[in-house]
Amino acid sequence: MILSAYPSPPILAQETIAKLLVDKGLAKINVEPRKTITTDVVSVTEEYANKEAYDNKRSKSIKTSRKTITGRPKLGYLNVDELYQAFATRFDFLIENNDSTGVINDVQCALIKFTPKPNLTSKTVTDAFINHTAGKVYINLDNFEIIRIEGGINNHFVTTWRAWWSPIAFDVDVYEFSFSIDYTIFNNVVIEKNLEGMADYEIRNRGIDRHIYTLSNYRIR
């Protein structure tokens, strides 16, 4: 089933279809058994002094760690569970006629674009990132499974951050942010496989962090 092979429905109908497809995909991710799945995670954190250093892959530090988790991982400032919850209320969805399909790992997918709704309120740093993020959801139309979610921020915004031990809040200038999540199937559950994120931000000093998480060895707790 290829969306572009059919006559284009009106914009409102496209938005409804797009939302239904995303909801079907999320229903296969947000299932109760996901909470009991344990996985090994290899995380790599790279730090860069500036955008030029990032573009030229000149990191000032690289840290690798390994751990075992049950449930979902967090990707830096982006809480994956909160991102999934946000899809229910905070985003508008659209299928564009000239950009309605994509290919991920040789699988032809419907391409659903999302943008944040206007006038959203941010109470946390995660809120601020989610409320400024636009992106794409790739859905396998043979089984309505989400193959990949990717998104990002290209417009500068300011939020605040406070450490749990500090009464003082710091301004966080965010200049750029991008992320991607790839999925696989384990025990009939659509589960995160690879997560990657990059943030160009400033808290007193400007810098770039890149996080790469690779999940493997899935098992039931």
PDB file of C-alpha atoms in Angstrom:
ATOM      1  CA  MET A   1       0.000   0.000   0.000  1.00  0.00           C
ATOM      2  CA  ILE A   2       1.582   3.276  -1.177  1.00  0.00           C
ATOM      3  CA  LEU A   3      -0.143   6.516  -0.236  1.00  0.00           C
ATOM      4  CA  SER A   4       0.925   8.356  -3.382  1.00  0.00           C
ATOM      5  CA  ALA A   5      -0.862   5.749  -5.523  1.00  0.00           C
ATOM      6  CA  TYR A   6      -4.252   7.050  -4.383  1.00  0.00           C
ATOM      7  CA  PRO A   7      -6.016  10.373  -5.052  1.00  0.00           C
ATOM      8  CA  SER A   8      -5.086  13.013  -2.478  1.00  0.00           C
ATOM      9  CA  PRO A   9      -7.807  13.610   0.131  1.00  0.00           C
ATOM     10  CA  PRO A  10      -8.574  17.121   1.420  1.00  0.00           C
ATOM     11  CA  ILE A  11      -6.120  18.611   3.940  1.00  0.00           C
ATOM     12  CA  LEU A  12      -8.395  17.992   6.939  1.00  0.00           C
ATOM     13  CA  ALA A  13      -8.835  14.361   5.905  1.00  0.00           C
ATOM     14  CA  GLN A  14      -5.055  14.035   5.455  1.00  0.00           C
ATOM     15  CA  GLU A  15      -4.517  15.308   8.992  1.00  0.00           C
ATOM     16  CA  THR A  16      -7.054  12.802  10.334  1.00  0.00           C
ATOM     17  CA  ILE A  17      -5.489   9.903   8.430  1.00  0.00           C
ATOM     18  CA  ALA A  18      -2.019  10.944   9.580  1.00  0.00           C
ATOM     19  CA  LYS A  19      -3.117  11.051  13.224  1.00  0.00           C
ATOM     20  CA  LEU A  20      -4.830   7.651  12.931  1.00  0.00           C
ATOM     21  CA  LEU A  21      -1.683   6.085  11.467  1.00  0.00           C
ATOM     22  CA  VAL A  22       0.493   7.516  14.241  1.00  0.00           C
ATOM     23  CA  ASP A  23      -1.985   6.349  16.893  1.00  0.00           C
ATOM     24  CA  LYS A  24      -1.935   2.825  15.417  1.00  0.00           C
ATOM     25  CA  GLY A  25       1.844   2.822  15.483  1.00  0.00           C
ATOM     26  CA  LEU A  26       2.061   4.097  19.049  1.00  0.00           C
ATOM     27  CA  ALA A  27      -0.474   1.495  20.195  1.00  0.00           C
ATOM     28  CA  LYS A  28       2.091  -1.163  19.258  1.00  0.00           C
ATOM     29  CA  ILE A  29       4.784   0.643  21.296  1.00  0.00           C
ATOM     30  CA  ASN A  30       2.836   1.658  24.400  1.00  0.00           C
ATOM     31  CA  VAL A  31       1.885  -1.796  25.611  1.00  0.00           C
ATOM     32  CA  GLU A  32       2.040  -3.084  29.175  1.00  0.00           C
ATOM     33  CA  PRO A  33       4.600  -5.873  28.461  1.00  0.00           C
ATOM     34  CA  ARG A  34       7.130  -3.184  27.443  1.00  0.00           C
ATOM     35  CA  LYS A  35       7.590  -2.287  31.112  1.00  0.00           C
ATOM     36  CA  THR A  36       8.899  -5.786  31.852  1.00  0.00           C
ATOM     37  CA  ILE A  37      11.467  -5.973  29.055  1.00  0.00           C
ATOM     38  CA  THR A  38      15.065  -5.753  30.225  1.00  0.00           C
ATOM     39  CA  THR A  39      17.876  -4.811  27.855  1.00  0.00           C
ATOM     40  CA  ASP A  40      21.571  -4.063  27.845  1.00  0.00           C
ATOM     41  CA  VAL A  41      22.426  -0.511  26.810  1.00  0.00           C
ATOM     42  CA  VAL A  42      25.718   0.794  25.479  1.00  0.00           C
ATOM     43  CA  SER A  43      25.745   4.585  25.687  1.00  0.00           C
ATOM     44  CA  VAL A  44      28.290   6.902  24.096  1.00  0.00           C
ATOM     45  CA  THR A  45      28.440  10.586  25.021  1.00  0.00           C
ATOM     46  CA  GLU A  46      30.547  12.914  22.894  1.00  0.00           C
ATOM     47  CA  GLU A  47      31.292  16.523  23.823  1.00  0.00           C
ATOM     48  CA  TYR A  48      32.349  19.215  21.358  1.00  0.00           C
ATOM     49  CA  ALA A  49      33.566  22.758  21.948  1.00  0.00           C
ATOM     50  CA  ASN A  50      31.538  24.283  19.104  1.00  0.00           C
ATOM     51  CA  LYS A  51      29.660  23.563  15.859  1.00  0.00           C
ATOM     52  CA  GLU A  52      32.815  23.638  13.748  1.00  0.00           C
ATOM     53  CA  ALA A  53      34.427  21.006  15.975  1.00  0.00           C
ATOM     54  CA  TYR A  54      31.246  18.912  15.772  1.00  0.00           C
ATOM     55  CA  ASP A  55      31.078  19.142  11.975  1.00  0.00           C
ATOM     56  CA  ASN A  56      34.736  18.081  11.755  1.00  0.00           C
ATOM     57  CA  LYS A  57      34.322  15.326  14.390  1.00  0.00           C
ATOM     58  CA  ARG A  58      36.893  16.866  16.743  1.00  0.00           C
ATOM     59  CA  SER A  59      35.463  15.865  20.106  1.00  0.00           C
ATOM     60  CA  LYS A  60      36.968  17.091  23.351  1.00  0.00           C
ATOM     61  CA  SER A  61      35.771  13.985  25.199  1.00  0.00           C
ATOM     62  CA  ILE A  62      34.101  10.641  24.515  1.00  0.00           C
ATOM     63  CA  LYS A  63      32.602   8.554  27.305  1.00  0.00           C
ATOM     64  CA  THR A  64      31.257   5.038  26.888  1.00  0.00           C
ATOM     65  CA  SER A  65      29.229   3.198  29.506  1.00  0.00           C
ATOM     66  CA  ARG A  66      27.262  -0.025  29.738  1.00  0.00           C
ATOM     67  CA  LYS A  67      24.275  -0.780  31.901  1.00  0.00           C
ATOM     68  CA  THR A  68      21.185  -2.935  32.125  1.00  0.00           C
ATOM     69  CA  ILE A  69      17.765  -1.302  32.307  1.00  0.00           C
ATOM     70  CA  THR A  70      14.147  -2.366  32.534  1.00  0.00           C
ATOM     71  CA  GLY A  71      11.733  -0.118  30.670  1.00  0.00           C
ATOM     72  CA  ARG A  72      12.665   2.697  28.334  1.00  0.00           C
ATOM     73  CA  PRO A  73      15.908   4.681  28.171  1.00  0.00           C
ATOM     74  CA  LYS A  74      16.156   8.473  28.325  1.00  0.00           C
ATOM     75  CA  LEU A  75      17.997  10.357  25.600  1.00  0.00           C
ATOM     76  CA  GLY A  76      19.716  13.305  27.240  1.00  0.00           C
ATOM     77  CA  TYR A  77      17.137  16.057  27.741  1.00  0.00           C
ATOM     78  CA  LEU A  78      14.505  14.049  25.844  1.00  0.00           C
ATOM     79  CA  ASN A  79      12.388  11.651  27.892  1.00  0.00           C
ATOM     80  CA  VAL A  80      11.140   9.053  25.399  1.00  0.00           C
ATOM     81  CA  ASP A  81       8.025   8.201  27.428  1.00  0.00           C
ATOM     82  CA  GLU A  82       7.071  11.888  27.541  1.00  0.00           C
ATOM     83  CA  LEU A  83       7.624  12.158  23.786  1.00  0.00           C
ATOM     84  CA  TYR A  84       5.162   9.320  23.188  1.00  0.00           C
ATOM     85  CA  GLN A  85       2.642  10.982  25.506  1.00  0.00           C
ATOM     86  CA  ALA A  86       3.109  14.271  23.668  1.00  0.00           C
ATOM     87  CA  PHE A  87       2.019  12.702  20.386  1.00  0.00           C
ATOM     88  CA  ALA A  88      -1.492  12.424  21.839  1.00  0.00           C
ATOM     89  CA  THR A  89      -1.999  16.145  22.476  1.00  0.00           C
ATOM     90  CA  ARG A  90       0.881  18.415  21.484  1.00  0.00           C
ATOM     91  CA  PHE A  91       1.477  17.819  17.777  1.00  0.00           C
ATOM     92  CA  ASP A  92      -0.305  18.361  14.489  1.00  0.00           C
ATOM     93  CA  PHE A  93       0.216  15.659  11.844  1.00  0.00           C
ATOM     94  CA  LEU A  94       0.201  15.861   8.063  1.00  0.00           C
ATOM     95  CA  ILE A  95       0.830  13.699   5.007  1.00  0.00           C
ATOM     96  CA  GLU A  96       2.344  15.850   2.260  1.00  0.00           C
ATOM     97  CA  ASN A  97       1.377  14.857  -1.279  1.00  0.00           C
ATOM     98  CA  ASN A  98       4.900  15.223  -2.688  1.00  0.00           C
ATOM     99  CA  ASP A  99       6.658  13.663   0.310  1.00  0.00           C
ATOM    100  CA  SER A 100       4.373  10.909   1.585  1.00  0.00           C
ATOM    101  CA  THR A 101       6.690   7.887   1.566  1.00  0.00           C
ATOM    102  CA  GLY A 102      10.185   6.968   2.682  1.00  0.00           C
ATOM    103  CA  VAL A 103      12.430   3.910   2.771  1.00  0.00           C
ATOM    104  CA  ILE A 104      14.020   2.660   6.009  1.00  0.00           C
ATOM    105  CA  ASN A 105      16.095  -0.546   5.935  1.00  0.00           C
ATOM    106  CA  ASP A 106      14.600  -1.446   2.539  1.00  0.00           C
ATOM    107  CA  VAL A 107      11.057  -1.104   3.942  1.00  0.00           C
ATOM    108  CA  GLN A 108       8.736   1.317   2.148  1.00  0.00           C
ATOM    109  CA  CYS A 109       6.931   3.420   4.750  1.00  0.00           C
ATOM    110  CA  ALA A 110       4.291   6.081   5.035  1.00  0.00           C
ATOM    111  CA  LEU A 111       5.943   9.341   6.051  1.00  0.00           C
ATOM    112  CA  ILE A 112       3.956  11.366   8.585  1.00  0.00           C
ATOM    113  CA  LYS A 113       5.217  14.842   9.444  1.00  0.00           C
ATOM    114  CA  PHE A 114       4.554  16.435  12.824  1.00  0.00           C
ATOM    115  CA  THR A 115       4.828  19.985  14.132  1.00  0.00           C
ATOM    116  CA  PRO A 116       4.127  21.371  17.619  1.00  0.00           C
ATOM    117  CA  LYS A 117       0.769  22.981  18.247  1.00  0.00           C
ATOM    118  CA  PRO A 118       0.901  26.739  18.945  1.00  0.00           C
ATOM    119  CA  ASN A 119       1.019  28.286  22.426  1.00  0.00           C
ATOM    120  CA  LEU A 120       2.216  25.205  24.305  1.00  0.00           C
ATOM    121  CA  THR A 121       3.299  25.643  27.934  1.00  0.00           C
ATOM    122  CA  SER A 122       6.679  24.331  29.087  1.00  0.00           C
ATOM    123  CA  LYS A 123       7.074  23.378  32.749  1.00  0.00           C
ATOM    124  CA  THR A 124      10.292  21.361  32.420  1.00  0.00           C
ATOM    125  CA  VAL A 125      13.349  21.229  30.162  1.00  0.00           C
ATOM    126  CA  THR A 126      11.909  18.121  28.482  1.00  0.00           C
ATOM    127  CA  ASP A 127       8.672  20.048  27.862  1.00  0.00           C
ATOM    128  CA  ALA A 128      10.618  22.859  26.224  1.00  0.00           C
ATOM    129  CA  PHE A 129      12.463  20.500  23.890  1.00  0.00           C
ATOM    130  CA  ILE A 130       9.313  18.587  22.914  1.00  0.00           C
ATOM    131  CA  ASN A 131       7.265  21.759  22.436  1.00  0.00           C
ATOM    132  CA  HIS A 132       9.763  23.101  19.876  1.00  0.00           C
ATOM    133  CA  THR A 133      10.342  19.846  17.976  1.00  0.00           C
ATOM    134  CA  ALA A 134       9.144  19.042  14.460  1.00  0.00           C
ATOM    135  CA  GLY A 135       9.891  15.834  12.620  1.00  0.00           C
ATOM    136  CA  LYS A 136       8.810  12.685  10.832  1.00  0.00           C
ATOM    137  CA  VAL A 137       7.323   9.300  11.721  1.00  0.00           C
ATOM    138  CA  TYR A 138       7.978   6.374   9.364  1.00  0.00           C
ATOM    139  CA  ILE A 139       5.261   3.695   9.486  1.00  0.00           C
ATOM    140  CA  ASN A 140       5.252   0.299   7.779  1.00  0.00           C
ATOM    141  CA  LEU A 141       1.811   0.183   6.157  1.00  0.00           C
ATOM    142  CA  ASP A 142       1.838  -3.618   5.960  1.00  0.00           C
ATOM    143  CA  ASN A 143       1.526  -3.898   9.739  1.00  0.00           C
ATOM    144  CA  PHE A 144       1.265  -0.274  11.021  1.00  0.00           C
ATOM    145  CA  GLU A 145       4.502  -0.619  12.980  1.00  0.00           C
ATOM    146  CA  ILE A 146       6.634   2.480  13.511  1.00  0.00           C
ATOM    147  CA  ILE A 147      10.073   1.966  11.963  1.00  0.00           C
ATOM    148  CA  ARG A 148      11.659   5.290  12.911  1.00  0.00           C
ATOM    149  CA  ILE A 149      10.888   8.621  14.548  1.00  0.00           C
ATOM    150  CA  GLU A 150      13.185  11.548  13.854  1.00  0.00           C
ATOM    151  CA  GLY A 151      12.911  15.194  14.736  1.00  0.00           C
ATOM    152  CA  GLY A 152      14.697  18.340  15.661  1.00  0.00           C
ATOM    153  CA  ILE A 153      14.847  22.044  16.395  1.00  0.00           C
ATOM    154  CA  ASN A 154      16.532  24.639  14.213  1.00  0.00           C
ATOM    155  CA  ASN A 155      15.240  27.820  15.849  1.00  0.00           C
ATOM    156  CA  HIS A 156      16.926  29.265  18.917  1.00  0.00           C
ATOM    157  CA  PHE A 157      14.880  29.263  22.125  1.00  0.00           C
ATOM    158  CA  VAL A 158      15.533  29.766  25.827  1.00  0.00           C
ATOM    159  CA  THR A 159      14.358  27.612  28.718  1.00  0.00           C
ATOM    160  CA  THR A 160      15.428  27.276  32.359  1.00  0.00           C
ATOM    161  CA  TRP A 161      17.087  24.445  34.230  1.00  0.00           C
ATOM    162  CA  ARG A 162      17.605  23.864  37.935  1.00  0.00           C
ATOM    163  CA  ALA A 163      19.641  21.097  39.553  1.00  0.00           C
ATOM    164  CA  TRP A 164      17.733  19.209  42.255  1.00  0.00           C
ATOM    165  CA  TRP A 165      20.186  20.470  44.875  1.00  0.00           C
ATOM    166  CA  SER A 166      20.180  24.137  43.811  1.00  0.00           C
ATOM    167  CA  PRO A 167      17.666  26.927  44.518  1.00  0.00           C
ATOM    168  CA  ILE A 168      19.034  28.841  41.518  1.00  0.00           C
ATOM    169  CA  ALA A 169      17.640  28.364  38.015  1.00  0.00           C
ATOM    170  CA  PHE A 170      19.912  28.803  35.004  1.00  0.00           C
ATOM    171  CA  ASP A 171      18.915  29.950  31.538  1.00  0.00           C
ATOM    172  CA  VAL A 172      19.501  27.351  28.833  1.00  0.00           C
ATOM    173  CA  ASP A 173      19.937  28.686  25.297  1.00  0.00           C
ATOM    174  CA  VAL A 174      19.167  25.963  22.754  1.00  0.00           C
ATOM    175  CA  TYR A 175      20.457  26.612  19.246  1.00  0.00           C
ATOM    176  CA  GLU A 176      19.940  23.232  17.617  1.00  0.00           C
ATOM    177  CA  PHE A 177      18.642  19.811  18.579  1.00  0.00           C
ATOM    178  CA  SER A 178      18.079  16.609  16.624  1.00  0.00           C
ATOM    179  CA  PHE A 179      17.182  13.037  17.485  1.00  0.00           C
ATOM    180  CA  SER A 180      16.257   9.720  15.905  1.00  0.00           C
ATOM    181  CA  ILE A 181      14.824   6.486  17.294  1.00  0.00           C
ATOM    182  CA  ASP A 182      14.917   3.204  15.372  1.00  0.00           C
ATOM    183  CA  TYR A 183      12.786   0.219  16.342  1.00  0.00           C
ATOM    184  CA  THR A 184      12.838  -3.564  16.235  1.00  0.00           C
ATOM    185  CA  ILE A 185      10.464  -6.352  17.323  1.00  0.00           C
ATOM    186  CA  PHE A 186      10.934  -8.445  20.451  1.00  0.00           C
ATOM    187  CA  ASN A 187       8.298 -10.825  21.799  1.00  0.00           C
ATOM    188  CA  ASN A 188       5.676  -9.161  19.550  1.00  0.00           C
ATOM    189  CA  VAL A 189       6.469  -5.741  21.044  1.00  0.00           C
ATOM    190  CA  VAL A 190       7.811  -2.803  19.013  1.00  0.00           C
ATOM    191  CA  ILE A 191      10.844  -1.751  21.012  1.00  0.00           C
ATOM    192  CA  GLU A 192      13.582   0.868  20.734  1.00  0.00           C
ATOM    193  CA  LYS A 193      16.797  -0.404  19.109  1.00  0.00           C
ATOM    194  CA  ASN A 194      18.977   2.659  18.498  1.00  0.00           C
ATOM    195  CA  LEU A 195      18.597   6.193  19.840  1.00  0.00           C
ATOM    196  CA  GLU A 196      20.714   9.162  18.846  1.00  0.00           C
ATOM    197  CA  GLY A 197      20.516  12.809  19.842  1.00  0.00           C
ATOM    198  CA  MET A 198      22.531  16.005  19.447  1.00  0.00           C
ATOM    199  CA  ALA A 199      22.075  19.298  21.309  1.00  0.00           C
ATOM    200  CA  ASP A 200      23.865  22.593  20.686  1.00  0.00           C
ATOM    201  CA  TYR A 201      23.150  24.615  23.822  1.00  0.00           C
ATOM    202  CA  GLU A 202      24.592  27.075  26.303  1.00  0.00           C
ATOM    203  CA  ILE A 203      24.519  27.102  30.118  1.00  0.00           C
ATOM    204  CA  ARG A 204      27.154  29.708  30.943  1.00  0.00           C
ATOM    205  CA  ASN A 205      29.368  28.129  28.255  1.00  0.00           C
ATOM    206  CA  ARG A 206      28.263  26.957  24.832  1.00  0.00           C
ATOM    207  CA  GLY A 207      28.924  23.422  23.665  1.00  0.00           C
ATOM    208  CA  ILE A 208      27.517  20.434  21.829  1.00  0.00           C
ATOM    209  CA  ASP A 209      26.628  17.036  23.283  1.00  0.00           C
ATOM    210  CA  ARG A 210      25.905  13.950  21.214  1.00  0.00           C
ATOM    211  CA  HIS A 211      24.327  10.850  22.763  1.00  0.00           C
ATOM    212  CA  ILE A 212      24.188   7.422  21.100  1.00  0.00           C
ATOM    213  CA  TYR A 213      22.368   4.529  22.763  1.00  0.00           C
ATOM    214  CA  THR A 214      22.423   0.983  21.394  1.00  0.00           C
ATOM    215  CA  LEU A 215      20.056  -1.580  22.945  1.00  0.00           C
ATOM    216  CA  SER A 216      20.577  -5.336  22.727  1.00  0.00           C
ATOM    217  CA  ASN A 217      20.025  -8.660  24.499  1.00  0.00           C
ATOM    218  CA  TYR A 218      16.318  -8.120  25.136  1.00  0.00           C
ATOM    219  CA  ARG A 219      14.699 -10.369  27.711  1.00  0.00           C
ATOM    220  CA  ILE A 220      11.673 -10.562  29.972  1.00  0.00           C
ATOM    221  CA  ARG A 221      12.315  -9.528  33.557  1.00  0.00           C
TER     222      ARG A 221
END
